[in-house]
mmCIF file of C-alpha atoms in Angstrom:
data_model
loop_
_atom_site.group_PDB
_atom_site.id
_atom_site.type_symbol
_atom_site.label_atom_id
_atom_site.label_comp_id
_atom_site.label_asym_id
_atom_site.label_seq_id
_atom_site.Cartn_x
_atom_site.Cartn_y
_atom_site.Cartn_z
ATOM 1 C CA MET A 10 0.000 0.000 0.000
ATOM 2 C CA LEU A 11 2.836 2.403 0.837
ATOM 3 C CA THR A 12 4.492 1.758 -2.521
ATOM 4 C CA PHE A 13 1.181 2.374 -4.276
ATOM 5 C CA LEU A 14 0.745 5.697 -2.454
ATOM 6 C CA VAL A 15 4.271 6.747 -3.373
ATOM 7 C CA PHE A 16 3.504 6.021 -7.044
ATOM 8 C CA ILE A 17 0.326 8.126 -6.797
ATOM 9 C CA ALA A 18 2.288 10.991 -5.233
ATOM 10 C CA ALA A 19 4.985 10.650 -7.922
ATOM 11 C CA ALA A 20 2.328 10.786 -10.656
ATOM 12 C CA LEU A 21 0.731 13.922 -9.188
ATOM 13 C CA ILE A 22 4.086 15.669 -8.803
ATOM 14 C CA GLY A 23 5.010 14.577 -12.323
ATOM 15 C CA LEU A 24 1.792 16.028 -13.742
ATOM 16 C CA LEU A 25 2.528 19.338 -12.038
ATOM 17 C CA LEU A 26 6.102 19.421 -13.336
ATOM 18 C CA ARG A 27 4.853 18.457 -16.798
ATOM 19 C CA GLN A 28 2.478 21.434 -16.815
ATOM 20 C CA LEU A 29 5.410 23.632 -15.805
ATOM 21 C CA GLU A 30 7.374 22.161 -18.754
ATOM 22 C CA ILE A 31 10.129 20.770 -16.512
ATOM 23 C CA PRO A 32 12.239 18.043 -18.196
ATOM 24 C CA ILE A 33 11.816 14.362 -17.185
ATOM 25 C CA PRO A 34 8.876 15.350 -14.921
ATOM 26 C CA TYR A 35 7.832 11.880 -13.805
ATOM 27 C CA MET A 36 11.356 10.796 -12.917
ATOM 28 C CA LEU A 37 11.782 13.911 -10.800
ATOM 29 C CA GLY A 38 8.354 13.256 -9.313
ATOM 30 C CA GLY A 39 9.467 9.762 -8.330
ATOM 31 C CA ILE A 40 12.673 11.076 -6.759
ATOM 32 C CA LEU A 41 10.822 13.702 -4.712
ATOM 33 C CA ALA A 42 8.025 11.348 -3.610
ATOM 34 C CA ALA A 43 10.409 8.581 -2.525
ATOM 35 C CA PHE A 44 12.774 10.964 -0.756
ATOM 36 C CA CYS A 45 9.936 12.596 1.201
ATOM 37 C CA CYS A 46 8.482 9.209 2.155
ATOM 38 C CA LYS A 47 11.835 7.893 3.352
ATOM 39 C CA THR A 48 12.750 11.105 5.170
ATOM 40 C CA PHE A 49 9.494 12.032 6.881
ATOM 41 C CA TYR A 50 7.485 8.803 7.166
ATOM 42 C CA GLU A 51 9.220 5.436 6.710
ATOM 43 C CA PRO A 52 13.058 5.418 6.894
ATOM 44 C CA ARG A 53 13.176 1.792 5.716
ATOM 45 C CA PHE A 54 11.223 2.450 2.522
ATOM 46 C CA SER A 55 13.076 1.236 -0.585
ATOM 47 C CA GLY A 56 12.353 0.971 -4.285
ATOM 48 C CA SER A 57 12.055 -2.265 -6.226
ATOM 49 C CA LEU A 58 15.337 -3.190 -7.924
ATOM 50 C CA SER A 59 13.692 -5.698 -10.280
ATOM 51 C CA LEU A 60 11.061 -3.169 -11.367
ATOM 52 C CA ARG A 61 13.732 -0.506 -11.844
ATOM 53 C CA ASN A 62 15.778 -2.853 -14.028
ATOM 54 C CA ALA A 63 12.729 -3.746 -16.136
ATOM 55 C CA MET A 64 11.877 -0.090 -16.644
ATOM 56 C CA LEU A 65 15.460 0.661 -17.661
ATOM 57 C CA GLY A 66 14.774 -1.653 -20.593
ATOM 58 C CA ILE A 67 11.801 0.499 -21.554
ATOM 59 C CA ALA A 68 13.896 3.656 -21.285
ATOM 60 C CA GLY A 69 16.638 2.049 -23.386
ATOM 61 C CA TYR A 70 14.124 1.157 -26.081
ATOM 62 C CA GLY A 71 12.862 4.755 -26.042
ATOM 63 C CA ILE A 72 16.361 6.056 -26.799
ATOM 64 C CA GLY A 73 17.265 3.444 -29.396
ATOM 65 C CA ALA A 74 13.965 3.812 -31.246
ATOM 66 C CA HIS A 75 15.089 7.218 -32.561
ATOM 67 C CA CYS A 76 17.958 5.668 -34.514
ATOM 68 C CA THR A 77 17.534 5.254 -38.296
ATOM 69 C CA SER A 78 19.738 4.566 -41.302
ATOM 70 C CA ASP A 79 19.829 8.335 -41.941
ATOM 71 C CA THR A 80 21.384 8.747 -38.495
ATOM 72 C CA ILE A 81 24.247 6.433 -39.433
ATOM 73 C CA ILE A 82 24.783 8.164 -42.788
ATOM 74 C CA ARG A 83 24.859 11.620 -41.237
ATOM 75 C CA MET A 84 27.166 10.444 -38.466
ATOM 76 C CA GLY A 85 29.673 9.246 -41.055
ATOM 77 C CA ALA A 86 29.458 12.423 -43.097
ATOM 78 C CA GLU A 87 29.707 14.804 -40.132
ATOM 79 C CA LEU A 88 31.770 12.754 -37.697
ATOM 80 C CA PRO A 89 34.294 15.557 -36.936
ATOM 81 C CA GLY A 90 31.474 17.891 -35.907
ATOM 82 C CA VAL A 91 29.738 15.285 -33.769
ATOM 83 C CA LEU A 92 32.971 14.279 -32.045
ATOM 84 C CA GLY A 93 33.993 17.887 -31.514
ATOM 85 C CA ALA A 94 30.669 18.763 -29.924
ATOM 86 C CA SER A 95 30.651 15.733 -27.622
ATOM 87 C CA LEU A 96 34.319 15.863 -26.613
ATOM 88 C CA SER A 97 34.239 19.601 -25.891
ATOM 89 C CA THR A 98 31.431 19.257 -23.341
ATOM 90 C CA LEU A 99 33.128 16.190 -21.871
ATOM 91 C CA PHE A 100 36.394 18.104 -21.467
ATOM 92 C CA VAL A 101 34.690 20.993 -19.680
ATOM 93 C CA SER A 102 32.725 18.680 -17.388
ATOM 94 C CA VAL A 103 35.881 16.743 -16.408
ATOM 95 C CA CYS A 104 37.718 20.000 -15.624
ATOM 96 C CA VAL A 105 34.833 21.132 -13.405
ATOM 97 C CA ALA A 106 34.771 17.717 -11.687
ATOM 98 C CA ILE A 107 38.502 17.909 -10.921
ATOM 99 C CA TYR A 108 38.094 21.400 -9.480
ATOM 100 C CA MET A 109 35.094 20.301 -7.407
ATOM 101 C CA ALA A 110 36.979 17.285 -6.044
ATOM 102 C CA ARG A 111 39.891 19.482 -4.957
ATOM 103 C CA HIS A 112 37.817 22.220 -3.292
ATOM 104 C CA THR A 113 34.852 20.348 -1.755
ATOM 105 C CA PHE A 114 34.223 17.206 0.277
ATOM 106 C CA ALA A 115 33.207 15.219 -2.851
ATOM 107 C CA ASN A 116 35.730 12.676 -4.114
ATOM 108 C CA LEU A 117 36.850 12.636 -7.745
ATOM 109 C CA LEU A 118 34.718 9.653 -8.759
ATOM 110 C CA SER A 119 31.506 11.199 -7.395
ATOM 111 C CA SER A 120 32.383 14.582 -8.923
ATOM 112 C CA VAL A 121 32.957 13.053 -12.361
ATOM 113 C CA MET A 122 29.694 11.097 -12.244
ATOM 114 C CA GLY A 123 27.831 14.199 -11.088
ATOM 115 C CA CYS A 124 29.234 16.534 -13.736
ATOM 116 C CA LEU A 125 29.396 14.342 -16.837
ATOM 117 C CA PRO A 126 26.590 15.000 -19.340
ATOM 118 C CA GLY A 127 25.827 11.290 -19.543
ATOM 119 C CA GLY A 128 22.342 11.633 -18.115
ATOM 120 C CA LEU A 129 20.789 11.211 -14.693
ATOM 121 C CA THR A 130 19.668 7.633 -15.294
ATOM 122 C CA GLN A 131 23.003 6.509 -16.724
ATOM 123 C CA MET A 132 25.125 7.973 -13.936
ATOM 124 C CA THR A 133 22.931 6.780 -11.079
ATOM 125 C CA LEU A 134 22.986 3.323 -12.628
ATOM 126 C CA LEU A 135 26.750 3.346 -13.031
ATOM 127 C CA MET A 136 27.441 4.552 -9.483
ATOM 128 C CA GLU A 137 25.941 1.339 -8.086
ATOM 129 C CA GLU A 138 29.026 -0.480 -9.359
ATOM 130 C CA TYR A 139 31.352 1.656 -7.212
ATOM 131 C CA HIS A 140 31.471 1.731 -3.421
ATOM 132 C CA ASP A 141 33.303 5.065 -3.446
ATOM 133 C CA ALA A 142 30.542 6.909 -5.323
ATOM 134 C CA ASP A 143 28.426 9.209 -3.113
ATOM 135 C CA GLU A 144 24.800 8.834 -4.248
ATOM 136 C CA ASN A 145 23.808 12.243 -2.894
ATOM 137 C CA VAL A 146 26.575 14.047 -4.778
ATOM 138 C CA VAL A 147 25.797 12.283 -8.054
ATOM 139 C CA VAL A 148 22.000 12.641 -7.952
ATOM 140 C CA VAL A 149 21.902 16.258 -6.743
ATOM 141 C CA SER A 150 24.622 17.368 -9.166
ATOM 142 C CA GLN A 151 22.966 15.668 -12.137
ATOM 143 C CA CYS A 152 19.508 17.081 -11.303
ATOM 144 C CA LEU A 153 20.861 20.601 -10.848
ATOM 145 C CA ARG A 154 22.959 20.386 -14.016
ATOM 146 C CA LEU A 155 19.958 19.213 -16.016
ATOM 147 C CA PHE A 156 17.777 22.034 -14.691
ATOM 148 C CA VAL A 157 20.361 24.722 -15.505
ATOM 149 C CA VAL A 158 20.884 23.387 -19.028
ATOM 150 C CA GLU A 159 17.172 23.096 -19.797
ATOM 151 C CA VAL A 160 16.554 26.679 -18.660
ATOM 152 C CA SER A 161 19.613 28.345 -20.181
ATOM 153 C CA VAL A 162 19.638 26.699 -23.630
ATOM 154 C CA PRO A 163 16.221 28.000 -24.836
ATOM 155 C CA PHE A 164 17.016 31.403 -23.284
ATOM 156 C CA LEU A 165 20.296 31.671 -25.204
ATOM 157 C CA ALA A 166 18.750 30.296 -28.400
ATOM 158 C CA ILE A 167 16.272 33.186 -28.337
ATOM 159 C CA ASN A 168 18.372 36.026 -26.912
ATOM 160 C CA LEU A 169 21.831 35.150 -28.275
ATOM 161 C CA PHE A 170 21.052 33.483 -31.606
ATOM 162 C CA GLY A 171 17.807 35.330 -32.358
ATOM 163 C CA GLY A 172 15.400 32.405 -32.257
ATOM 164 C CA VAL A 173 11.707 33.184 -32.604
ATOM 165 C CA LEU A 174 9.085 30.994 -30.971
ATOM 166 C CA THR A 175 6.229 29.786 -33.173
ATOM 167 C CA LYS A 176 4.690 27.601 -30.477
ATOM 168 C CA THR A 177 1.190 26.368 -31.102
ATOM 169 C CA VAL A 178 -1.469 26.285 -28.410
ATOM 170 C CA ALA A 179 -0.994 23.159 -26.317
ATOM 171 C CA PRO A 180 -3.980 20.941 -25.514
ATOM 172 C CA ASP A 181 -5.332 21.047 -21.987
ATOM 173 C CA LEU A 182 -4.207 18.498 -19.428
ATOM 174 C CA LEU A 183 -7.299 16.272 -19.688
ATOM 175 C CA THR A 184 -7.082 16.094 -23.477
ATOM 176 C CA SER A 185 -3.379 15.253 -23.293
ATOM 177 C CA LEU A 186 -3.988 12.464 -20.775
ATOM 178 C CA VAL A 187 -6.760 10.937 -22.888
ATOM 179 C CA THR A 188 -4.620 11.092 -26.031
ATOM 180 C CA ASP A 189 -1.664 9.518 -24.252
ATOM 181 C CA GLY A 190 -3.884 6.812 -22.775
ATOM 182 C CA MET A 191 -5.281 5.825 -26.169
ATOM 183 C CA LYS A 192 -1.768 5.165 -27.440
ATOM 184 C CA LEU A 193 -1.622 2.199 -25.067
ATOM 185 C CA PHE A 194 -3.863 0.321 -27.483
ATOM 186 C CA HIS A 195 -1.552 0.742 -30.480
ATOM 187 C CA ARG A 196 -0.544 -2.847 -31.286
ATOM 188 C CA GLY A 197 2.805 -1.930 -32.818
ATOM 189 C CA TRP A 198 4.396 -0.920 -29.523
ATOM 190 C CA LEU A 199 4.362 -4.526 -28.292
ATOM 191 C CA ILE A 200 7.820 -5.008 -29.829
ATOM 192 C CA VAL A 201 9.115 -2.932 -26.914
ATOM 193 C CA PHE A 202 9.233 -5.894 -24.578
ATOM 194 C CA PRO A 203 11.032 -8.433 -26.831
ATOM 195 C CA LEU A 204 13.734 -5.937 -27.789
ATOM 196 C CA ALA A 205 14.161 -4.714 -24.209
ATOM 197 C CA VAL A 206 14.377 -8.234 -22.781
ATOM 198 C CA MET A 207 16.734 -9.530 -25.479
ATOM 199 C CA GLY A 208 18.935 -6.465 -25.071
ATOM 200 C CA GLN A 209 19.219 -6.957 -21.323
ATOM 201 C CA LEU A 210 19.964 -10.665 -21.677
ATOM 202 C CA PHE A 211 22.653 -9.930 -24.264
ATOM 203 C CA ALA A 212 24.198 -7.244 -22.047
ATOM 204 C CA ARG A 213 24.417 -9.645 -19.107
ATOM 205 C CA LYS A 214 25.981 -12.285 -21.329
ATOM 206 C CA VAL A 215 28.779 -10.001 -22.530
ATOM 207 C CA HIS A 216 29.036 -8.070 -19.220
ATOM 208 C CA LEU A 217 28.263 -4.623 -20.628
ATOM 209 C CA PRO A 218 28.535 -1.845 -18.027
ATOM 210 C CA THR A 219 25.072 -0.528 -17.091
ATOM 211 C CA GLY A 220 23.782 -3.317 -19.336
ATOM 212 C CA ASN A 221 20.127 -3.031 -18.286
ATOM 213 C CA LEU A 222 20.077 0.291 -20.146
ATOM 214 C CA LEU A 223 22.751 -0.142 -22.825
ATOM 215 C CA GLY A 224 21.579 -3.557 -24.028
ATOM 216 C CA PRO A 225 18.091 -2.380 -25.038
ATOM 217 C CA ILE A 226 19.564 0.763 -26.616
ATOM 218 C CA LEU A 227 21.916 -1.346 -28.727
ATOM 219 C CA PHE A 228 19.318 -3.910 -29.811
ATOM 220 C CA THR A 229 16.643 -1.316 -30.546
ATOM 221 C CA ALA A 230 19.000 0.955 -32.494
ATOM 222 C CA PHE A 231 20.212 -2.025 -34.554
ATOM 223 C CA TYR A 232 16.635 -3.128 -35.266
ATOM 224 C CA ALA A 233 15.488 0.386 -36.192
ATOM 225 C CA THR A 234 18.491 0.908 -38.473
ATOM 226 C CA LEU A 235 17.832 -2.306 -40.418
ATOM 227 C CA TRP A 236 14.032 -2.252 -40.593
ATOM 228 C CA GLY A 237 13.221 1.438 -40.465
ATOM 229 C CA PRO A 238 11.146 3.486 -38.019
ATOM 230 C CA ILE A 239 9.579 1.553 -35.144
ATOM 231 C CA PRO A 240 6.783 2.575 -32.761
ATOM 232 C CA SER A 241 7.703 4.791 -29.830
ATOM 233 C CA VAL A 242 6.893 3.842 -26.254
ATOM 234 C CA PRO A 243 3.372 4.993 -25.258
ATOM 235 C CA PRO A 244 3.615 8.088 -23.030
ATOM 236 C CA ALA A 245 1.792 6.345 -20.178
ATOM 237 C CA VAL A 246 4.320 3.488 -20.193
ATOM 238 C CA MET A 247 7.272 5.876 -20.375
ATOM 239 C CA ALA A 248 5.813 7.905 -17.498
ATOM 240 C CA PHE A 249 5.545 4.742 -15.377
ATOM 241 C CA ALA A 250 9.121 3.821 -16.307
ATOM 242 C CA GLN A 251 10.335 7.273 -15.282
ATOM 243 C CA MET A 252 8.508 7.039 -11.949
ATOM 244 C CA SER A 253 9.895 3.570 -11.214
ATOM 245 C CA ILE A 254 13.458 4.683 -11.926
ATOM 246 C CA GLY A 255 12.943 7.930 -10.008
ATOM 247 C CA ILE A 256 11.525 6.201 -6.925
ATOM 248 C CA TYR A 257 14.512 3.871 -6.780
ATOM 249 C CA ILE A 258 16.891 6.833 -7.084
ATOM 250 C CA GLY A 259 14.982 8.769 -4.424
ATOM 251 C CA THR A 260 15.462 6.027 -1.858
ATOM 252 C CA MET A 261 19.235 6.320 -2.320
ATOM 253 C CA LEU A 262 19.268 9.850 -0.916
ATOM 254 C CA ASP A 263 20.115 10.503 2.717
ATOM 255 C CA ARG A 264 18.825 13.672 4.396
ATOM 256 C CA ASP A 265 21.895 14.370 6.516
ATOM 257 C CA LYS A 266 24.342 13.852 3.663
ATOM 258 C CA LEU A 267 22.063 15.799 1.332
ATOM 259 C CA LEU A 268 22.448 18.927 3.460
ATOM 260 C CA ARG A 269 26.166 18.806 2.834
ATOM 261 C CA THR A 270 25.695 18.988 -0.930
ATOM 262 C CA LYS A 271 24.681 22.658 -0.755
ATOM 263 C CA ARG A 272 28.410 23.390 -0.859
ATOM 264 C CA LEU A 273 28.495 21.853 -4.330
ATOM 265 C CA VAL A 274 25.837 24.137 -5.833
ATOM 266 C CA PRO A 275 28.187 26.927 -7.055
ATOM 267 C CA ASN A 276 30.486 24.385 -8.723
ATOM 268 C CA VAL A 277 27.634 22.601 -10.481
ATOM 269 C CA LEU A 278 26.050 25.877 -11.623
ATOM 270 C CA VAL A 279 29.321 27.197 -13.046
ATOM 271 C CA GLY A 280 30.075 23.855 -14.663
ATOM 272 C CA ALA A 281 26.685 23.648 -16.355
ATOM 273 C CA LEU A 282 26.954 27.203 -17.651
ATOM 274 C CA LEU A 283 30.469 26.533 -18.963
ATOM 275 C CA MET A 284 29.199 23.483 -20.853
ATOM 276 C CA VAL A 285 26.397 25.517 -22.392
ATOM 277 C CA GLY A 286 28.817 28.314 -23.300
ATOM 278 C CA THR A 287 31.211 25.837 -24.899
ATOM 279 C CA SER A 288 28.303 24.376 -26.883
ATOM 280 C CA ALA A 289 27.449 27.852 -28.169
ATOM 281 C CA VAL A 290 30.994 28.296 -29.508
ATOM 282 C CA VAL A 291 30.997 24.815 -31.077
ATOM 283 C CA ALA A 292 27.576 25.536 -32.620
ATOM 284 C CA VAL A 293 28.925 28.567 -34.481
ATOM 285 C CA ILE A 294 31.789 26.470 -35.878
ATOM 286 C CA ILE A 295 29.518 23.569 -36.899
ATOM 287 C CA GLY A 296 26.953 25.929 -38.395
ATOM 288 C CA LYS A 297 29.560 27.485 -40.681
ATOM 289 C CA ALA A 298 31.177 24.145 -41.527
ATOM 290 C CA TYR A 299 27.973 22.331 -42.520
ATOM 291 C CA GLY A 300 25.697 25.212 -43.480
ATOM 292 C CA TYR A 301 23.281 24.990 -40.523
ATOM 293 C CA SER A 302 21.597 27.936 -38.895
ATOM 294 C CA PRO A 303 23.263 29.034 -35.614
ATOM 295 C CA ILE A 304 20.055 28.325 -33.684
ATOM 296 C CA GLY A 305 19.646 24.824 -35.061
ATOM 297 C CA ALA A 306 23.325 24.015 -34.550
ATOM 298 C CA PHE A 307 23.174 25.238 -30.950
ATOM 299 C CA LEU A 308 20.146 23.104 -30.143
ATOM 300 C CA ALA A 309 21.833 20.143 -31.840
ATOM 301 C CA VAL A 310 25.036 20.252 -29.765
ATOM 302 C CA ALA A 311 23.706 21.600 -26.456
ATOM 303 C CA PRO A 312 23.974 19.110 -23.546
ATOM 304 C CA GLY A 313 20.223 18.857 -23.066
ATOM 305 C CA GLY A 314 17.702 16.075 -23.506
ATOM 306 C CA ILE A 315 16.732 14.720 -26.923
ATOM 307 C CA ALA A 316 13.040 15.462 -26.507
ATOM 308 C CA GLU A 317 13.533 18.937 -25.038
ATOM 309 C CA MET A 318 15.978 20.114 -27.705
ATOM 310 C CA CYS A 319 13.851 18.710 -30.542
ATOM 311 C CA LEU A 320 10.734 20.367 -29.154
ATOM 312 C CA ALA A 321 12.575 23.671 -28.867
ATOM 313 C CA GLY A 322 13.692 23.268 -32.472
ATOM 314 C CA MET A 323 10.106 22.633 -33.596
ATOM 315 C CA GLU A 324 8.936 25.761 -31.791
ATOM 316 C CA MET A 325 11.635 27.838 -33.518
ATOM 317 C CA GLY A 326 11.155 26.377 -37.001
ATOM 318 C CA GLN A 327 14.547 24.625 -37.167
ATOM 319 C CA ASP A 328 15.707 21.406 -38.845
ATOM 320 C CA VAL A 329 14.424 18.909 -36.277
ATOM 321 C CA ALA A 330 15.920 15.912 -38.118
ATOM 322 C CA MET A 331 19.399 17.426 -37.811
ATOM 323 C CA ILE A 332 18.870 18.269 -34.127
ATOM 324 C CA LEU A 333 17.592 14.750 -33.451
ATOM 325 C CA THR A 334 20.562 13.172 -35.246
ATOM 326 C CA TYR A 335 23.206 15.139 -33.351
ATOM 327 C CA GLN A 336 21.482 14.741 -29.985
ATOM 328 C CA LEU A 337 20.940 11.022 -30.501
ATOM 329 C CA ILE A 338 24.534 10.386 -31.572
ATOM 330 C CA ARG A 339 25.780 12.401 -28.586
ATOM 331 C CA VAL A 340 23.611 10.385 -26.188
ATOM 332 C CA LEU A 341 24.627 7.056 -27.727
ATOM 333 C CA MET A 342 28.314 7.992 -27.633
ATOM 334 C CA LEU A 343 28.128 9.071 -24.003
ATOM 335 C CA ASN A 344 26.060 6.060 -22.968
ATOM 336 C CA PHE A 345 28.639 3.703 -24.426
ATOM 337 C CA ALA A 346 31.890 5.616 -23.945
ATOM 338 C CA VAL A 347 31.441 7.021 -20.433
ATOM 339 C CA PRO A 348 30.982 3.695 -18.556
ATOM 340 C CA PHE A 349 34.045 2.184 -20.245
ATOM 341 C CA ALA A 350 36.087 5.341 -19.634
ATOM 342 C CA ILE A 351 35.212 5.397 -15.936
ATOM 343 C CA LYS A 352 36.094 1.718 -15.584
ATOM 344 C CA ARG A 353 39.356 2.392 -17.393
ATOM 345 C CA PHE A 354 40.524 5.400 -15.357
ATOM 346 C CA PHE A 355 39.326 4.440 -11.885
ATOM 347 C CA PRO A 356 40.968 1.557 -10.030
ATOM 348 C CA LYS A 357 39.297 -1.799 -9.706
ATOM 349 C CA GLU A 358 39.543 -1.516 -5.917
ATOM 350 C CA SER A 359 36.641 0.959 -6.055
ATOM 351 C CA LEU A 360 34.340 -1.734 -7.375
#
């Protein structure tokens, strides 16, 4: 019953954050609901690991489903630009992590996981493999970084690059919920489960790091590349997946340790703004090199979420296919490269 109530609270918080246009609203709702429950009501409350792992498969499918043959072609043709955009943000984030580790209580491993633009889900999943990783540092840093990026990127796209919003009137909440609910009955989305399960089984077989997420991404991207576009995950299912992952993350947080993380806020804020600023410079270079508009190039290389950057591009009349391609390649590169890099540069004794 308590778990059910936490899911209800997570859904309500997620709906509120969704109306406020906050990124990954249901995941954040799950984190807040679980943290409040554990802190103020039941200290022994914990999320379901098996459910979290299953929902990571759904999330992995959602990322891999965006991949097409055009993505591969464009990646080959514009590889220098894609690599430059990804490596520049990685370099800045590592520099900020080193500074944070030297001037705060956070160790280097936790600082790197908190600052890298590999995504909240990816980093919180990876930190479970290391005893030295501080969950509070990683989760708080990633959440704050994501918030700063999602706020600053649209602001700069409009005020620095001259973007003009052409946003259409959004449907009301009830209409949106009904529309999302009807998508549950689309028969094509049933391929989600076979691809997610096969991807996770394959990842366990070959011992991929963070395999519950990477395996489904790999299998789904391969399938979509060979056989063309595949159905996306129904919004209701993705919302449940976000809540399940968020609730598990929320139970990792500790109130006393969390209070200490306020000392990290200036470092995370500066780091996020530096990454966005670096992306703006790279965007100008890529725009001139490949003939893209500065606004579209900025949204394509900015360290934000795929959905958020594509939606911003739609509202500003930009080339959404180009934005999607760059964002997807960046996410795939980080999802695969970051876990291996961390395992390579941090000693095995931390495992």
